[in-house]
XYZ file of C-alpha atoms in Angstrom:
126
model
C 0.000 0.000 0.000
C 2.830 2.400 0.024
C 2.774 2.796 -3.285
C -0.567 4.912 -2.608
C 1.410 7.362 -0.726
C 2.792 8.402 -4.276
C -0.491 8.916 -5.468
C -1.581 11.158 -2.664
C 1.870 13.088 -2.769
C 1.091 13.720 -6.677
C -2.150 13.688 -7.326
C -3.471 14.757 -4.035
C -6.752 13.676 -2.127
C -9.196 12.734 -4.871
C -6.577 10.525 -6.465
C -5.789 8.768 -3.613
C -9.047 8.263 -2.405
C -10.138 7.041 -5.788
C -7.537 4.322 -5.917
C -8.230 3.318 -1.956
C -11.586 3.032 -2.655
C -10.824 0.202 -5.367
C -8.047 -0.991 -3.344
C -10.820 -1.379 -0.550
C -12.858 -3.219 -2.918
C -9.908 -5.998 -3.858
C -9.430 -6.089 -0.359
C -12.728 -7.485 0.416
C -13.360 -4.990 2.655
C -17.195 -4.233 4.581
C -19.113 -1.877 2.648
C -19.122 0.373 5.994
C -15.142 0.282 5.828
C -15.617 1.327 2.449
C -17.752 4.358 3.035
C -15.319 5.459 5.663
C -12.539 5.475 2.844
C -14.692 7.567 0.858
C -15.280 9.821 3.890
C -12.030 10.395 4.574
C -11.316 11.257 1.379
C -13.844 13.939 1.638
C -12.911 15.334 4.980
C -8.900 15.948 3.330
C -11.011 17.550 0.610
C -12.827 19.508 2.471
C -10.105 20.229 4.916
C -7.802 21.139 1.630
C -10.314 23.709 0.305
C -10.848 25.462 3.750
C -6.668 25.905 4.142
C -6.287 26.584 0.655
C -9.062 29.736 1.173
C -7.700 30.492 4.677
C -3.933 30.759 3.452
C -3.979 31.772 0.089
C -2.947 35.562 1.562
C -0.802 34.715 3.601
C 1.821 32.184 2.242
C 3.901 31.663 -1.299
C 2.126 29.217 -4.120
C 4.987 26.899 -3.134
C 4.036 26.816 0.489
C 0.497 26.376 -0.339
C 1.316 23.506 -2.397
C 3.765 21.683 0.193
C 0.442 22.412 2.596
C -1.776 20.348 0.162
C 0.004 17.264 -0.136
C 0.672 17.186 3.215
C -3.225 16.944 3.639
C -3.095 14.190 0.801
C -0.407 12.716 2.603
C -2.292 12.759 5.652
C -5.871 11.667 4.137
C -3.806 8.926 3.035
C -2.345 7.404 6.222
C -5.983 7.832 7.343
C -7.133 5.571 4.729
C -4.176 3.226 5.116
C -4.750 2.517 8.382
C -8.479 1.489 7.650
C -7.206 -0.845 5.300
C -4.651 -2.206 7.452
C -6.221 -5.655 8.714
C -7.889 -6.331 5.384
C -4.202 -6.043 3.820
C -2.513 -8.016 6.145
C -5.018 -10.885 5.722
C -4.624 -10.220 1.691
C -0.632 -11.056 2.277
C -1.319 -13.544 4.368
C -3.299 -15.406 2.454
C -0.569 -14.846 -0.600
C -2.342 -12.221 -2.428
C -0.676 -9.980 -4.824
C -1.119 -6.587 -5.826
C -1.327 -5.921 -9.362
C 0.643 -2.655 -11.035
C -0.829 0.534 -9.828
C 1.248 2.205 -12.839
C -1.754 2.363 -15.152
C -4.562 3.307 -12.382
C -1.966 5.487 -10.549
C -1.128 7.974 -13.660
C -4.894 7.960 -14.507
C -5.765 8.836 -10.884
C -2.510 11.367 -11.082
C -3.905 13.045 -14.062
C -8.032 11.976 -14.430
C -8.570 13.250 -10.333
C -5.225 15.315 -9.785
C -5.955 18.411 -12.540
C -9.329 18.448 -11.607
C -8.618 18.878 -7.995
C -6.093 21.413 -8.876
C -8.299 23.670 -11.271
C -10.841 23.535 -7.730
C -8.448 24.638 -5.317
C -6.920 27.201 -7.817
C -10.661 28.723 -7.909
C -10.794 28.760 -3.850
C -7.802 30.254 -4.089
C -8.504 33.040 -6.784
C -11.322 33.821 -5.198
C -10.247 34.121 -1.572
C-alpha cells in the first residue's frame, strides 16, 4: 500500500481516495469500511479547500502547495490505516497486488488536474 502514498503526494486527495476506494474493494473490505474510505477522502477535501481559502494571503504558491500534499499525505495514512487488517489478511493469504502504474497515472492526471483547477478557484477567489 505504500505505493498509494505516491499517489496522494502527486495527485493529491481525490486521487488517492479514488484508488483506496478500489483498493478497498480488492481487499474485500465491509461496505461500511468502504464508506469510511470515501469519507475520509472527503474530509482531506474539504479540509484542503478550507486551508487553501484560509492561506492563500498569507503564504507563497509553493508553500500552499507543500500544505496540500501534506493533507493528501495525511488523508492517506488515514485511509491506510483502515485498510490495514484487510491487507494483512490479503498477504497472508498470498495475495498480490497488481501494477498501480496504469490506475496510478490515470488517478494522477483523471482526479489530480481536476482537484487542482478547484483549489486554484478557492484560491482566486479568496
Amino acid at each position: 500500500m505504500s505505493s498509494q502514498a505516491y499517489v496522494a503526494f502527486f495527485g493529491g486527495v481525490l486521487a488517492v481516495t479514488t484508488i483506496a476506494f478500489l483498493n478497498s474493494g480488492k481487499l474485500g473490505m465491509a461496505a461500511r469500511e468502504r464508506r469510511l474510505v470515501l469519507l475520509i477522502g472527503g474530509v482531506a477535501l474539504a479540509t484542503e479547500l478550507v486551508l487553501a481559502h484560509l492561506i492563500a494571503d498569507l503564504v507563497a504558491l509553493n508553500a500552499l502547495r507543500l500544505i496540500i500534499r501534506a493533507v493528501a499525505l495525511l488523508g492517506y495514512f488515514a485511509q491506510a490505516r483502515l485498510q490495514h487488517t484487510a491487507e494483512r489478511v490479503f498477504q497472508l493469504r498470498g495475495g498480490e497486488h497488481a501494477s498501480l502504474w496504469g490506475p496510478g497515472f490515470g488517478a494522477v492526471f483523471g482526479c489530480g488536474v481536476p482537484e487542482a483547477l478547484l483549489v486554484a478557484v478557492v484560491v482566486w477567489t479568496a
